[in-house]
């Protein structure tokens, strides 16, 4: 498995909040799915409220 750094922003109450997270995944697509799943679960967001800007392998 590889490590990926996922950066982006998500809809906050009034504005957008930026984030950066590191995820262990097999490929870039799986890393995107894990990031969307984790942020949605943690902050009660829908996938349309999350904007992934970059997925970079470390």
Short mmCIF file of the C-alpha atoms (twelve columns), coordinates in Angstrom:
data_MODEL
# 
_entry.id   MODEL 
# 
loop_
_atom_site.group_PDB 
_atom_site.id 
_atom_site.type_symbol 
_atom_site.label_atom_id 
_atom_site.label_alt_id 
_atom_site.label_comp_id 
_atom_site.label_asym_id 
_atom_site.label_seq_id 
_atom_site.Cartn_x 
_atom_site.Cartn_y 
_atom_site.Cartn_z 
_atom_site.pdbx_PDB_model_num 
ATOM 1  C CA . UNK A 1  0.000   0.000  0.000  1 
ATOM 2  C CA . UNK A 2  1.069   3.544  -0.687 1 
ATOM 3  C CA . UNK A 3  0.502   6.751  1.203  1 
ATOM 4  C CA . UNK A 4  -1.393  9.598  -0.428 1 
ATOM 5  C CA . UNK A 5  -1.789  13.175 0.713  1 
ATOM 6  C CA . UNK A 6  -5.254  14.500 -0.063 1 
ATOM 7  C CA . UNK A 7  -5.903  18.247 0.077  1 
ATOM 8  C CA . UNK A 8  -9.047  20.230 -0.510 1 
ATOM 9  C CA . UNK A 9  -11.832 22.102 1.213  1 
ATOM 10 C CA . UNK A 10 -15.270 21.420 2.567  1 
ATOM 11 C CA . UNK A 11 -18.389 23.466 3.223  1 
ATOM 12 C CA . UNK A 12 -18.449 24.870 6.724  1 
ATOM 13 C CA . UNK A 13 -21.328 26.735 8.343  1 
ATOM 14 C CA . UNK A 14 -20.558 30.099 6.768  1 
ATOM 15 C CA . UNK A 15 -17.564 29.485 4.556  1 
ATOM 16 C CA . UNK A 16 -15.166 26.790 3.377  1 
ATOM 17 C CA . UNK A 17 -12.535 25.111 5.558  1 
ATOM 18 C CA . UNK A 18 -9.338  23.720 4.052  1 
ATOM 19 C CA . UNK A 19 -7.948  20.309 4.967  1 
ATOM 20 C CA . UNK A 20 -4.998  18.031 4.338  1 
ATOM 21 C CA . UNK A 21 -4.979  14.371 5.294  1 
ATOM 22 C CA . UNK A 22 -2.737  11.363 4.717  1 
ATOM 23 C CA . UNK A 23 -4.367  8.100  3.683  1 
ATOM 24 C CA . UNK A 24 -2.987  4.592  3.090  1 
ATOM 25 C CA . UNK A 25 -4.505  3.186  -0.101 1 
ATOM 26 C CA . UNK A 26 -3.751  0.952  -3.080 1 
ATOM 27 C CA . UNK A 27 -4.196  3.698  -5.686 1 
ATOM 28 C CA . UNK A 28 -5.353  7.293  -6.172 1 
ATOM 29 C CA . UNK A 29 -9.025  6.426  -6.725 1 
ATOM 30 C CA . UNK A 30 -9.218  4.457  -3.479 1 
ATOM 31 C CA . UNK A 31 -7.519  7.338  -1.638 1 
ATOM 32 C CA . UNK A 32 -10.182 9.752  -2.957 1 
ATOM 33 C CA . UNK A 33 -12.995 7.466  -1.809 1 
ATOM 34 C CA . UNK A 34 -11.485 7.054  1.665  1 
ATOM 35 C CA . UNK A 35 -11.020 10.822 2.026  1 
ATOM 36 C CA . UNK A 36 -14.636 11.517 1.041  1 
ATOM 37 C CA . UNK A 37 -15.884 8.798  3.377  1 
ATOM 38 C CA . UNK A 38 -13.836 9.931  6.379  1 
ATOM 39 C CA . UNK A 39 -14.636 13.645 6.027  1 
ATOM 40 C CA . UNK A 40 -18.306 12.977 5.420  1 
ATOM 41 C CA . UNK A 41 -18.530 10.770 8.483  1 
ATOM 42 C CA . UNK A 42 -16.485 13.026 10.743 1 
ATOM 43 C CA . UNK A 43 -18.227 16.309 9.817  1 
ATOM 44 C CA . UNK A 44 -21.658 15.111 8.700  1 
ATOM 45 C CA . UNK A 45 -21.104 16.195 5.095  1 
ATOM 46 C CA . UNK A 46 -22.368 14.944 1.780  1 
ATOM 47 C CA . UNK A 47 -19.895 14.247 -1.007 1 
ATOM 48 C CA . UNK A 48 -21.135 17.280 -2.928 1 
ATOM 49 C CA . UNK A 49 -20.026 19.508 -0.034 1 
ATOM 50 C CA . UNK A 50 -16.399 18.284 -0.275 1 
ATOM 51 C CA . UNK A 51 -14.018 19.573 -2.945 1 
ATOM 52 C CA . UNK A 52 -10.869 17.462 -3.385 1 
ATOM 53 C CA . UNK A 53 -8.220  19.646 -4.991 1 
ATOM 54 C CA . UNK A 54 -5.176  17.363 -5.107 1 
ATOM 55 C CA . UNK A 55 -4.251  13.739 -4.450 1 
ATOM 56 C CA . UNK A 56 -0.495  13.211 -4.331 1 
ATOM 57 C CA . UNK A 57 1.442   10.022 -3.726 1 
ATOM 58 C CA . UNK A 58 4.114   10.319 -1.035 1 
# 
